């Protein structure tokens, strides 16, 4: 039960902001994913927009609902490819469509988990609020979070974080933080999850929780995950290999069976 | 004891000063939370110091010192951003350059005005000289700043905590930084009459640093900061009322530092 003064403060706040226009900045245009989740044609990109390209003229596609592994040696451009698909790095040439549109910034349909998340150290934030940030995608400018509480609770439970919800973020272990970031991506309701080596520095228990979550066929999302673990590849429907500046598809899946299996 | 507290309240100047310190303290403590959490203390120092040439120039040319101060603060922020935008330039040194250039320009302008005494209040604050119109400016700034922080709360919090995720969602972290700098410039300009150009940065940093030690969420940090600023501000005013040897600006800053020291010593480890 929220204390009286808190409810009062919220109502006064809401009343004060009721007259403000709400400018949508990333309103999700929720569509059912059908066909290709990711399409790249003649794609070239480098870690920096003006630097040397990590790969050239790549053509590949990933069907909706397909769990895809992205493999390749260190420095082959896996992270760059994921960042291009997330819209954080512009492509140097070619065209890329994610969830049917160019990955311009500000689209809630793509979730991206960086290999080294750059979080401000010592920032006063509870784990629950961190996960709630995923719902910001469904709020306009000037709006405080008023909906999405159920989704937050569900994601916390699925990733085994319910007990830790009130912990400060900087008191979490690496694995707990990683699970929280995945919960945030899930709360965002994204159709395409781009994950950059999410298992690095995870213990077996954390890793199992994340794996169970990602490969649960009940979730209708497309996964593209950079990974180094050869034992892991059997779980994936498809493998993309980056080597010597080229992208090759090693083994294909037909997307639709996976979504409703 | 009670008489000691009530006696100054019969003086209108003291009541005005009390109101000004309370309002300014709230503004600076809330903005200060982001200044401290984002490690922008140096920028806030540059903005507050660069107010000097703006005010002196405005007095020489005969227009409102607030406009001059605001123009100078915005010039500093813009100049630092422009200098740092060049490849390989560090933002830190760009801010350092702007800070010293603006302050030196202020000193040169003060020489033009030929009277250093008039500017003591500008450098070190003269809260007892705050008039009704100054109070109005301070109050308007407080309302404006709190409104801005409330309306953009989730964007500012997200951009301060995780810049990459903010840009992924389209919350424009670069724009949020500019908004924050503009709010800090506004707050600094309104508070310069309280503790002076040299010490205003203390109002941004000390209460918020106390808040960071005690709060576990951004609103909690702000609340503790406001409490520290109010307590320190009021105590500082009374201190300088009864000990005229202590100037009010210095008294306020010293009294704000006390809760920081206590929090540093006794706050539970997080």
mmCIF file of N, CA and C in Angstrom, chain A residues 7-136:
data_model
loop_
_atom_site.group_PDB
_atom_site.id
_atom_site.type_symbol
_atom_site.label_atom_id
_atom_site.label_comp_id
_atom_site.label_asym_id
_atom_site.label_seq_id
_atom_site.Cartn_x
_atom_site.Cartn_y
_atom_site.Cartn_z
ATOM 1 N N UNK A 7 0.574 9.030 -2.598
ATOM 2 C CA UNK A 7 -0.525 9.049 -3.562
ATOM 3 C C UNK A 7 -0.961 10.476 -3.844
ATOM 4 N N UNK A 8 -1.002 11.295 -2.777
ATOM 5 C CA UNK A 8 -1.397 12.693 -2.936
ATOM 6 C C UNK A 8 -0.422 13.409 -3.862
ATOM 7 N N UNK A 9 0.882 13.202 -3.606
ATOM 8 C CA UNK A 9 1.901 13.863 -4.427
ATOM 9 C C UNK A 9 1.748 13.452 -5.886
ATOM 10 N N UNK A 10 1.468 12.161 -6.104
ATOM 11 C CA UNK A 10 1.344 11.693 -7.485
ATOM 12 C C UNK A 10 0.149 12.348 -8.160
ATOM 13 N N UNK A 11 -0.964 12.474 -7.384
ATOM 14 C CA UNK A 11 -2.153 13.054 -7.996
ATOM 15 C C UNK A 11 -1.953 14.528 -8.291
ATOM 16 N N UNK A 12 -1.298 15.231 -7.368
ATOM 17 C CA UNK A 12 -1.026 16.647 -7.626
ATOM 18 C C UNK A 12 -0.131 16.772 -8.850
ATOM 19 N N UNK A 13 0.888 15.897 -8.907
ATOM 20 C CA UNK A 13 1.794 15.916 -10.053
ATOM 21 C C UNK A 13 1.059 15.655 -11.352
ATOM 22 N N UNK A 14 0.204 14.633 -11.350
ATOM 23 C CA UNK A 14 -0.534 14.301 -12.562
ATOM 24 C C UNK A 14 -1.426 15.454 -12.994
ATOM 25 N N UNK A 15 -2.079 16.083 -12.006
ATOM 26 C CA UNK A 15 -2.971 17.195 -12.332
ATOM 27 C C UNK A 15 -2.165 18.333 -12.939
ATOM 28 N N UNK A 16 -0.970 18.582 -12.374
ATOM 29 C CA UNK A 16 -0.155 19.684 -12.873
ATOM 30 C C UNK A 16 0.317 19.426 -14.298
ATOM 31 N N UNK A 17 0.449 18.147 -14.651
ATOM 32 C CA UNK A 17 1.004 17.862 -15.969
ATOM 33 C C UNK A 17 -0.055 17.487 -16.993
ATOM 34 N N UNK A 18 -1.317 17.464 -16.543
ATOM 35 C CA UNK A 18 -2.374 17.022 -17.446
ATOM 36 C C UNK A 18 -2.481 17.932 -18.662
ATOM 37 N N UNK A 19 -2.152 19.219 -18.480
ATOM 38 C CA UNK A 19 -2.349 20.145 -19.596
ATOM 39 C C UNK A 19 -1.181 20.158 -20.568
ATOM 40 N N UNK A 20 -0.110 19.466 -20.203
ATOM 41 C CA UNK A 20 1.055 19.477 -21.093
ATOM 42 C C UNK A 20 0.819 18.577 -22.292
ATOM 43 N N UNK A 21 1.308 18.987 -23.449
ATOM 44 C CA UNK A 21 1.221 18.076 -24.594
ATOM 45 C C UNK A 21 2.169 16.905 -24.371
ATOM 46 N N UNK A 22 1.774 15.726 -24.758
ATOM 47 C CA UNK A 22 2.711 14.610 -24.672
ATOM 48 C C UNK A 22 3.249 14.360 -26.060
ATOM 49 N N UNK A 23 4.513 14.670 -26.237
ATOM 50 C CA UNK A 23 5.132 14.472 -27.542
ATOM 51 C C UNK A 23 5.636 13.041 -27.609
ATOM 52 N N UNK A 24 5.126 12.239 -28.502
ATOM 53 C CA UNK A 24 5.623 10.866 -28.565
ATOM 54 C C UNK A 24 7.030 10.867 -29.125
ATOM 55 N N UNK A 25 7.927 10.123 -28.505
ATOM 56 C CA UNK A 25 9.262 10.035 -29.079
ATOM 57 C C UNK A 25 9.604 8.636 -29.511
ATOM 58 N N UNK A 26 8.916 7.668 -28.984
ATOM 59 C CA UNK A 26 9.209 6.337 -29.476
ATOM 60 C C UNK A 26 7.976 5.464 -29.299
ATOM 61 N N UNK A 27 6.861 5.985 -29.681
ATOM 62 C CA UNK A 27 5.647 5.194 -29.583
ATOM 63 C C UNK A 27 5.779 3.946 -30.423
ATOM 64 N N UNK A 28 5.559 2.792 -29.840
ATOM 65 C CA UNK A 28 5.716 1.581 -30.633
ATOM 66 C C UNK A 28 4.558 1.431 -31.609
ATOM 67 N N UNK A 29 4.930 1.154 -32.855
ATOM 68 C CA UNK A 29 3.871 0.802 -33.800
ATOM 69 C C UNK A 29 3.847 -0.711 -33.780
ATOM 70 N N UNK A 30 3.020 -1.287 -32.921
ATOM 71 C CA UNK A 30 3.066 -2.723 -32.688
ATOM 72 C C UNK A 30 2.502 -3.456 -33.893
ATOM 73 N N UNK A 31 3.367 -4.223 -34.521
ATOM 74 C CA UNK A 31 2.922 -5.043 -35.637
ATOM 75 C C UNK A 31 3.363 -6.467 -35.365
ATOM 76 N N UNK A 32 2.628 -7.401 -35.898
ATOM 77 C CA UNK A 32 3.079 -8.769 -35.764
ATOM 78 C C UNK A 32 4.225 -8.979 -36.728
ATOM 79 N N UNK A 33 5.283 -9.575 -36.230
ATOM 80 C CA UNK A 33 6.428 -9.798 -37.094
ATOM 81 C C UNK A 33 6.103 -10.924 -38.068
ATOM 82 N N UNK A 34 6.282 -10.639 -39.332
ATOM 83 C CA UNK A 34 6.087 -11.718 -40.304
ATOM 84 C C UNK A 34 7.149 -11.559 -41.378
ATOM 85 N N UNK A 35 7.605 -12.669 -41.935
ATOM 86 C CA UNK A 35 8.662 -12.592 -42.937
ATOM 87 C C UNK A 35 10.020 -12.427 -42.277
ATOM 88 N N UNK A 36 10.768 -11.411 -42.733
ATOM 89 C CA UNK A 36 12.141 -11.246 -42.268
ATOM 90 C C UNK A 36 12.209 -10.231 -41.134
ATOM 91 N N UNK A 37 12.879 -10.596 -40.023
ATOM 92 C CA UNK A 37 13.063 -9.649 -38.927
ATOM 93 C C UNK A 37 14.231 -8.710 -39.216
ATOM 94 N N UNK A 38 15.276 -9.267 -39.847
ATOM 95 C CA UNK A 38 16.452 -8.462 -40.164
ATOM 96 C C UNK A 38 16.827 -8.725 -41.618
ATOM 97 N N UNK A 39 17.019 -7.664 -42.368
ATOM 98 C CA UNK A 39 17.468 -7.808 -43.753
ATOM 99 C C UNK A 39 18.635 -6.845 -43.970
ATOM 100 N N UNK A 40 19.753 -7.360 -44.506
ATOM 101 C CA UNK A 40 20.877 -6.493 -44.842
ATOM 102 C C UNK A 40 21.239 -6.720 -46.305
ATOM 103 N N UNK A 41 21.415 -5.618 -47.019
ATOM 104 C CA UNK A 41 21.811 -5.716 -48.431
ATOM 105 C C UNK A 41 23.026 -4.841 -48.672
ATOM 106 N N UNK A 42 24.101 -5.457 -49.108
ATOM 107 C CA UNK A 42 25.320 -4.716 -49.435
ATOM 108 C C UNK A 42 25.841 -3.883 -48.271
ATOM 109 N N UNK A 43 25.722 -4.432 -47.066
ATOM 110 C CA UNK A 43 26.026 -3.644 -45.869
ATOM 111 C C UNK A 43 27.530 -3.594 -45.574
ATOM 112 N N UNK A 44 28.066 -2.382 -45.439
ATOM 113 C CA UNK A 44 29.449 -2.192 -44.988
ATOM 114 C C UNK A 44 29.428 -1.264 -43.785
ATOM 115 N N UNK A 45 30.255 -1.587 -42.778
ATOM 116 C CA UNK A 45 30.292 -0.716 -41.597
ATOM 117 C C UNK A 45 31.584 -0.945 -40.841
ATOM 118 N N UNK A 46 32.000 0.061 -40.088
ATOM 119 C CA UNK A 46 33.161 -0.049 -39.214
ATOM 120 C C UNK A 46 32.793 0.433 -37.827
ATOM 121 N N UNK A 47 33.718 0.166 -36.878
ATOM 122 C CA UNK A 47 33.439 0.554 -35.495
ATOM 123 C C UNK A 47 33.169 2.054 -35.407
ATOM 124 N N UNK A 48 33.908 2.837 -36.226
ATOM 125 C CA UNK A 48 33.622 4.269 -36.300
ATOM 126 C C UNK A 48 33.126 4.581 -37.703
ATOM 127 N N UNK A 49 32.263 5.587 -37.787
ATOM 128 C CA UNK A 49 31.637 5.901 -39.072
ATOM 129 C C UNK A 49 32.687 6.250 -40.131
ATOM 130 N N UNK A 50 33.814 6.875 -39.709
ATOM 131 C CA UNK A 50 34.814 7.292 -40.687
ATOM 132 C C UNK A 50 36.063 6.393 -40.666
ATOM 133 N N UNK A 51 35.983 5.305 -39.916
ATOM 134 C CA UNK A 51 37.135 4.409 -39.825
ATOM 135 C C UNK A 51 37.098 3.341 -40.921
ATOM 136 N N UNK A 52 38.057 2.409 -40.858
ATOM 137 C CA UNK A 52 38.050 1.333 -41.836
ATOM 138 C C UNK A 52 36.872 0.385 -41.584
ATOM 139 N N UNK A 53 36.274 -0.161 -42.660
ATOM 140 C CA UNK A 53 35.128 -1.052 -42.454
ATOM 141 C C UNK A 53 35.552 -2.395 -41.869
ATOM 142 N N UNK A 54 34.726 -2.939 -40.975
ATOM 143 C CA UNK A 54 34.991 -4.246 -40.382
ATOM 144 C C UNK A 54 34.495 -5.356 -41.308
ATOM 145 N N UNK A 55 33.454 -5.069 -42.054
ATOM 146 C CA UNK A 55 32.955 -6.028 -43.054
ATOM 147 C C UNK A 55 32.401 -5.225 -44.226
ATOM 148 N N UNK A 56 32.410 -5.868 -45.412
ATOM 149 C CA UNK A 56 31.982 -5.181 -46.625
ATOM 150 C C UNK A 56 30.880 -5.957 -47.323
ATOM 151 N N UNK A 57 29.961 -5.221 -47.921
ATOM 152 C CA UNK A 57 28.958 -5.767 -48.830
ATOM 153 C C UNK A 57 28.335 -7.053 -48.295
ATOM 154 N N UNK A 58 27.879 -7.012 -47.042
ATOM 155 C CA UNK A 58 27.272 -8.200 -46.445
ATOM 156 C C UNK A 58 25.807 -8.292 -46.854
ATOM 157 N N UNK A 59 25.389 -9.494 -47.246
ATOM 158 C CA UNK A 59 23.986 -9.756 -47.550
ATOM 159 C C UNK A 59 23.527 -10.896 -46.660
ATOM 160 N N UNK A 60 22.535 -10.670 -45.860
ATOM 161 C CA UNK A 60 21.978 -11.772 -45.072
ATOM 162 C C UNK A 60 20.590 -11.369 -44.594
ATOM 163 N N UNK A 61 19.864 -12.366 -44.115
ATOM 164 C CA UNK A 61 18.562 -12.044 -43.549
ATOM 165 C C UNK A 61 18.263 -13.031 -42.436
ATOM 166 N N UNK A 62 17.442 -12.625 -41.487
ATOM 167 C CA UNK A 62 17.039 -13.475 -40.374
ATOM 168 C C UNK A 62 15.525 -13.476 -40.312
ATOM 169 N N UNK A 63 14.911 -14.652 -40.412
ATOM 170 C CA UNK A 63 13.443 -14.694 -40.355
ATOM 171 C C UNK A 63 12.929 -14.393 -38.956
ATOM 172 N N UNK A 64 11.699 -13.979 -38.880
ATOM 173 C CA UNK A 64 11.077 -13.688 -37.584
ATOM 174 C C UNK A 64 11.072 -14.934 -36.705
ATOM 175 N N UNK A 65 11.384 -14.752 -35.436
ATOM 176 C CA UNK A 65 11.323 -15.848 -34.484
ATOM 177 C C UNK A 65 12.520 -16.755 -34.500
ATOM 178 N N UNK A 66 13.504 -16.460 -35.336
ATOM 179 C CA UNK A 66 14.680 -17.317 -35.461
ATOM 180 C C UNK A 66 15.714 -16.928 -34.405
ATOM 181 N N UNK A 67 16.245 -17.941 -33.687
ATOM 182 C CA UNK A 67 17.327 -17.696 -32.738
ATOM 183 C C UNK A 67 18.636 -17.874 -33.492
ATOM 184 N N UNK A 68 19.389 -16.803 -33.637
ATOM 185 C CA UNK A 68 20.576 -16.838 -34.482
ATOM 186 C C UNK A 68 21.829 -16.554 -33.664
ATOM 187 N N UNK A 69 22.868 -17.339 -33.901
ATOM 188 C CA UNK A 69 24.159 -17.087 -33.255
ATOM 189 C C UNK A 69 25.034 -16.311 -34.219
ATOM 190 N N UNK A 70 25.795 -15.363 -33.692
ATOM 191 C CA UNK A 70 26.737 -14.591 -34.498
ATOM 192 C C UNK A 70 28.131 -14.969 -34.017
ATOM 193 N N UNK A 71 28.893 -15.649 -34.883
ATOM 194 C CA UNK A 71 30.210 -16.093 -34.446
ATOM 195 C C UNK A 71 31.295 -15.462 -35.315
ATOM 196 N N UNK A 72 32.525 -15.602 -34.859
ATOM 197 C CA UNK A 72 33.661 -15.034 -35.579
ATOM 198 C C UNK A 72 34.758 -14.724 -34.594
ATOM 199 N N UNK A 73 36.020 -14.653 -35.080
ATOM 200 C CA UNK A 73 37.136 -14.384 -34.169
ATOM 201 C C UNK A 73 37.051 -12.976 -33.568
ATOM 202 N N UNK A 74 37.866 -12.730 -32.549
ATOM 203 C CA UNK A 74 37.924 -11.397 -31.942
ATOM 204 C C UNK A 74 38.241 -10.363 -33.007
ATOM 205 N N UNK A 75 37.598 -9.243 -32.933
ATOM 206 C CA UNK A 75 37.899 -8.161 -33.860
ATOM 207 C C UNK A 75 37.329 -8.360 -35.250
ATOM 208 N N UNK A 76 36.446 -9.358 -35.424
ATOM 209 C CA UNK A 76 35.910 -9.592 -36.767
ATOM 210 C C UNK A 76 34.723 -8.688 -37.064
ATOM 211 N N UNK A 77 34.264 -7.948 -36.071
ATOM 212 C CA UNK A 77 33.190 -6.986 -36.333
ATOM 213 C C UNK A 77 31.825 -7.417 -35.825
ATOM 214 N N UNK A 78 31.791 -8.394 -34.913
ATOM 215 C CA UNK A 78 30.493 -8.836 -34.387
ATOM 216 C C UNK A 78 29.781 -7.691 -33.651
ATOM 217 N N UNK A 79 30.541 -7.032 -32.768
ATOM 218 C CA UNK A 79 29.930 -5.932 -32.004
ATOM 219 C C UNK A 79 29.480 -4.815 -32.935
ATOM 220 N N UNK A 80 30.319 -4.522 -33.942
ATOM 221 C CA UNK A 80 29.955 -3.464 -34.879
ATOM 222 C C UNK A 80 28.657 -3.807 -35.600
ATOM 223 N N UNK A 81 28.534 -5.064 -36.055
ATOM 224 C CA UNK A 81 27.322 -5.464 -36.756
ATOM 225 C C UNK A 81 26.093 -5.269 -35.860
ATOM 226 N N UNK A 82 26.219 -5.689 -34.593
ATOM 227 C CA UNK A 82 25.080 -5.546 -33.680
ATOM 228 C C UNK A 82 24.746 -4.071 -33.448
ATOM 229 N N UNK A 83 25.788 -3.249 -33.341
ATOM 230 C CA UNK A 83 25.540 -1.823 -33.106
ATOM 231 C C UNK A 83 24.913 -1.158 -34.325
ATOM 232 N N UNK A 84 25.275 -1.628 -35.530
ATOM 233 C CA UNK A 84 24.639 -1.095 -36.741
ATOM 234 C C UNK A 84 23.155 -1.467 -36.739
ATOM 235 N N UNK A 85 22.865 -2.744 -36.396
ATOM 236 C CA UNK A 85 21.470 -3.179 -36.390
ATOM 237 C C UNK A 85 20.662 -2.444 -35.321
ATOM 238 N N UNK A 86 21.338 -2.055 -34.213
ATOM 239 C CA UNK A 86 20.645 -1.329 -33.148
ATOM 240 C C UNK A 86 20.481 0.149 -33.498
ATOM 241 N N UNK A 87 21.167 0.597 -34.551
ATOM 242 C CA UNK A 87 21.054 2.005 -34.930
ATOM 243 C C UNK A 87 22.019 2.905 -34.196
ATOM 244 N N UNK A 88 23.005 2.318 -33.501
ATOM 245 C CA UNK A 88 23.955 3.143 -32.753
ATOM 246 C C UNK A 88 25.150 3.564 -33.598
ATOM 247 N N UNK A 89 25.399 2.830 -34.688
ATOM 248 C CA UNK A 89 26.471 3.177 -35.624
ATOM 249 C C UNK A 89 25.842 3.222 -37.011
ATOM 250 N N UNK A 90 26.053 4.290 -37.780
ATOM 251 C CA UNK A 90 25.464 4.329 -39.119
ATOM 252 C C UNK A 90 26.239 3.425 -40.064
ATOM 253 N N UNK A 91 25.563 2.731 -40.989
ATOM 254 C CA UNK A 91 26.288 1.928 -41.973
ATOM 255 C C UNK A 91 27.047 2.837 -42.932
ATOM 256 N N UNK A 92 28.212 2.335 -43.425
ATOM 257 C CA UNK A 92 28.988 3.138 -44.371
ATOM 258 C C UNK A 92 28.434 3.001 -45.783
ATOM 259 N N UNK A 93 27.837 1.847 -46.048
ATOM 260 C CA UNK A 93 27.213 1.647 -47.352
ATOM 261 C C UNK A 93 26.165 0.566 -47.198
ATOM 262 N N UNK A 94 25.248 0.524 -48.144
ATOM 263 C CA UNK A 94 24.243 -0.521 -48.135
ATOM 264 C C UNK A 94 23.028 -0.159 -47.320
ATOM 265 N N UNK A 95 22.181 -1.159 -47.163
ATOM 266 C CA UNK A 95 20.883 -0.905 -46.575
ATOM 267 C C UNK A 95 20.606 -1.962 -45.522
ATOM 268 N N UNK A 96 19.944 -1.571 -44.445
ATOM 269 C CA UNK A 96 19.591 -2.550 -43.423
ATOM 270 C C UNK A 96 18.183 -2.239 -42.917
ATOM 271 N N UNK A 97 17.391 -3.288 -42.794
ATOM 272 C CA UNK A 97 16.040 -3.145 -42.261
ATOM 273 C C UNK A 97 15.906 -4.046 -41.045
ATOM 274 N N UNK A 98 15.451 -3.487 -39.937
ATOM 275 C CA UNK A 98 15.195 -4.291 -38.742
ATOM 276 C C UNK A 98 13.726 -4.098 -38.387
ATOM 277 N N UNK A 99 13.027 -5.202 -38.224
ATOM 278 C CA UNK A 99 11.587 -5.166 -37.965
ATOM 279 C C UNK A 99 10.891 -4.284 -38.995
ATOM 280 N N UNK A 100 11.344 -4.398 -40.235
ATOM 281 C CA UNK A 100 10.658 -3.747 -41.337
ATOM 282 C C UNK A 100 10.986 -2.290 -41.567
ATOM 283 N N UNK A 101 11.954 -1.733 -40.834
ATOM 284 C CA UNK A 101 12.268 -0.316 -41.005
ATOM 285 C C UNK A 101 13.749 -0.103 -40.739
ATOM 286 N N UNK A 102 14.312 1.002 -41.252
ATOM 287 C CA UNK A 102 15.714 1.284 -40.930
ATOM 288 C C UNK A 102 15.858 1.473 -39.425
ATOM 289 N N UNK A 103 16.975 1.019 -38.830
ATOM 290 C CA UNK A 103 17.103 1.083 -37.369
ATOM 291 C C UNK A 103 17.448 2.481 -36.884
ATOM 292 N N UNK A 104 16.601 3.454 -37.198
ATOM 293 C CA UNK A 104 16.840 4.803 -36.685
ATOM 294 C C UNK A 104 16.712 4.751 -35.168
ATOM 295 N N UNK A 105 17.380 5.664 -34.485
ATOM 296 C CA UNK A 105 17.297 5.662 -33.029
ATOM 297 C C UNK A 105 15.880 5.979 -32.584
ATOM 298 N N UNK A 106 15.552 5.508 -31.409
ATOM 299 C CA UNK A 106 14.248 5.831 -30.863
ATOM 300 C C UNK A 106 13.187 4.853 -31.295
ATOM 301 N N UNK A 107 13.545 3.592 -31.439
ATOM 302 C CA UNK A 107 12.524 2.626 -31.814
ATOM 303 C C UNK A 107 12.489 1.544 -30.761
ATOM 304 N N UNK A 108 11.312 1.364 -30.198
ATOM 305 C CA UNK A 108 11.192 0.448 -29.066
ATOM 306 C C UNK A 108 11.206 -1.000 -29.498
ATOM 307 N N UNK A 109 11.173 -1.264 -30.815
ATOM 308 C CA UNK A 109 11.026 -2.647 -31.256
ATOM 309 C C UNK A 109 12.354 -3.391 -31.277
ATOM 310 N N UNK A 110 13.447 -2.663 -31.096
ATOM 311 C CA UNK A 110 14.767 -3.282 -31.083
ATOM 312 C C UNK A 110 15.359 -3.132 -29.679
ATOM 313 N N UNK A 111 15.813 -4.235 -29.096
ATOM 314 C CA UNK A 111 16.522 -4.142 -27.822
ATOM 315 C C UNK A 111 17.966 -4.553 -28.068
ATOM 316 N N UNK A 112 18.893 -3.885 -27.419
ATOM 317 C CA UNK A 112 20.309 -4.150 -27.636
ATOM 318 C C UNK A 112 21.000 -4.219 -26.289
ATOM 319 N N UNK A 113 21.791 -5.264 -26.101
ATOM 320 C CA UNK A 113 22.540 -5.408 -24.858
ATOM 321 C C UNK A 113 24.018 -5.383 -25.191
ATOM 322 N N UNK A 114 24.680 -4.344 -24.722
ATOM 323 C CA UNK A 114 26.083 -4.146 -25.053
ATOM 324 C C UNK A 114 26.965 -5.134 -24.290
ATOM 325 N N UNK A 115 28.134 -5.389 -24.844
ATOM 326 C CA UNK A 115 29.092 -6.272 -24.187
ATOM 327 C C UNK A 115 29.587 -5.642 -22.888
ATOM 328 N N UNK A 116 29.816 -4.339 -22.937
ATOM 329 C CA UNK A 116 30.251 -3.608 -21.749
ATOM 330 C C UNK A 116 29.317 -2.426 -21.550
ATOM 331 N N UNK A 117 28.198 -2.642 -20.851
ATOM 332 C CA UNK A 117 27.270 -1.526 -20.649
ATOM 333 C C UNK A 117 27.961 -0.394 -19.903
ATOM 334 N N UNK A 118 27.839 0.822 -20.421
ATOM 335 C CA UNK A 118 28.498 1.974 -19.801
ATOM 336 C C UNK A 118 27.521 2.643 -18.855
ATOM 337 N N UNK A 119 27.420 2.111 -17.643
ATOM 338 C CA UNK A 119 26.496 2.671 -16.678
ATOM 339 C C UNK A 119 27.252 3.618 -15.761
ATOM 340 N N UNK A 120 26.623 4.724 -15.416
ATOM 341 C CA UNK A 120 27.266 5.681 -14.510
ATOM 342 C C UNK A 120 27.472 5.029 -13.157
ATOM 343 N N UNK A 121 28.707 5.047 -12.696
ATOM 344 C CA UNK A 121 29.045 4.363 -11.448
ATOM 345 C C UNK A 121 28.410 5.068 -10.244
ATOM 346 N N UNK A 122 27.906 4.283 -9.314
ATOM 347 C CA UNK A 122 27.376 4.851 -8.081
ATOM 348 C C UNK A 122 26.066 5.585 -8.245
ATOM 349 N N UNK A 123 25.398 5.411 -9.388
ATOM 350 C CA UNK A 123 24.140 6.123 -9.597
ATOM 351 C C UNK A 123 23.073 5.559 -8.671
ATOM 352 N N UNK A 124 22.344 6.423 -7.940
ATOM 353 C CA UNK A 124 21.345 5.911 -6.992
ATOM 354 C C UNK A 124 20.102 5.428 -7.724
ATOM 355 N N UNK A 125 19.981 4.119 -7.834
ATOM 356 C CA UNK A 125 18.887 3.543 -8.613
ATOM 357 C C UNK A 125 18.657 2.147 -8.073
ATOM 358 N N UNK A 126 17.380 1.800 -7.883
ATOM 359 C CA UNK A 126 17.084 0.446 -7.459
ATOM 360 C C UNK A 126 16.884 -0.436 -8.675
ATOM 361 N N UNK A 127 17.081 -1.737 -8.479
ATOM 362 C CA UNK A 127 16.991 -2.669 -9.598
ATOM 363 C C UNK A 127 15.630 -2.552 -10.292
ATOM 364 N N UNK A 128 14.578 -2.409 -9.491
ATOM 365 C CA UNK A 128 13.249 -2.340 -10.068
ATOM 366 C C UNK A 128 13.118 -1.174 -11.045
ATOM 367 N N UNK A 129 13.703 -0.039 -10.667
ATOM 368 C CA UNK A 129 13.638 1.144 -11.521
ATOM 369 C C UNK A 129 14.442 0.913 -12.804
ATOM 370 N N UNK A 130 15.550 0.210 -12.688
ATOM 371 C CA UNK A 130 16.349 -0.104 -13.877
ATOM 372 C C UNK A 130 15.523 -0.912 -14.864
ATOM 373 N N UNK A 131 14.809 -1.931 -14.361
ATOM 374 C CA UNK A 131 13.995 -2.752 -15.250
ATOM 375 C C UNK A 131 12.846 -1.920 -15.812
ATOM 376 N N UNK A 132 12.318 -1.033 -14.971
ATOM 377 C CA UNK A 132 11.208 -0.190 -15.405
ATOM 378 C C UNK A 132 11.608 0.720 -16.563
ATOM 379 N N UNK A 133 12.908 1.022 -16.675
ATOM 380 C CA UNK A 133 13.353 1.886 -17.768
ATOM 381 C C UNK A 133 12.947 1.325 -19.121
ATOM 382 N N UNK A 134 12.791 -0.004 -19.192
ATOM 383 C CA UNK A 134 12.328 -0.598 -20.446
ATOM 384 C C UNK A 134 10.961 -0.080 -20.855
ATOM 385 N N UNK A 135 10.121 0.266 -19.876
ATOM 386 C CA UNK A 135 8.781 0.748 -20.224
ATOM 387 C C UNK A 135 8.810 2.191 -20.712
ATOM 388 N N UNK A 136 9.961 2.875 -20.560
ATOM 389 C CA UNK A 136 10.033 4.249 -21.062
ATOM 390 C C UNK A 136 9.718 4.282 -22.551
#
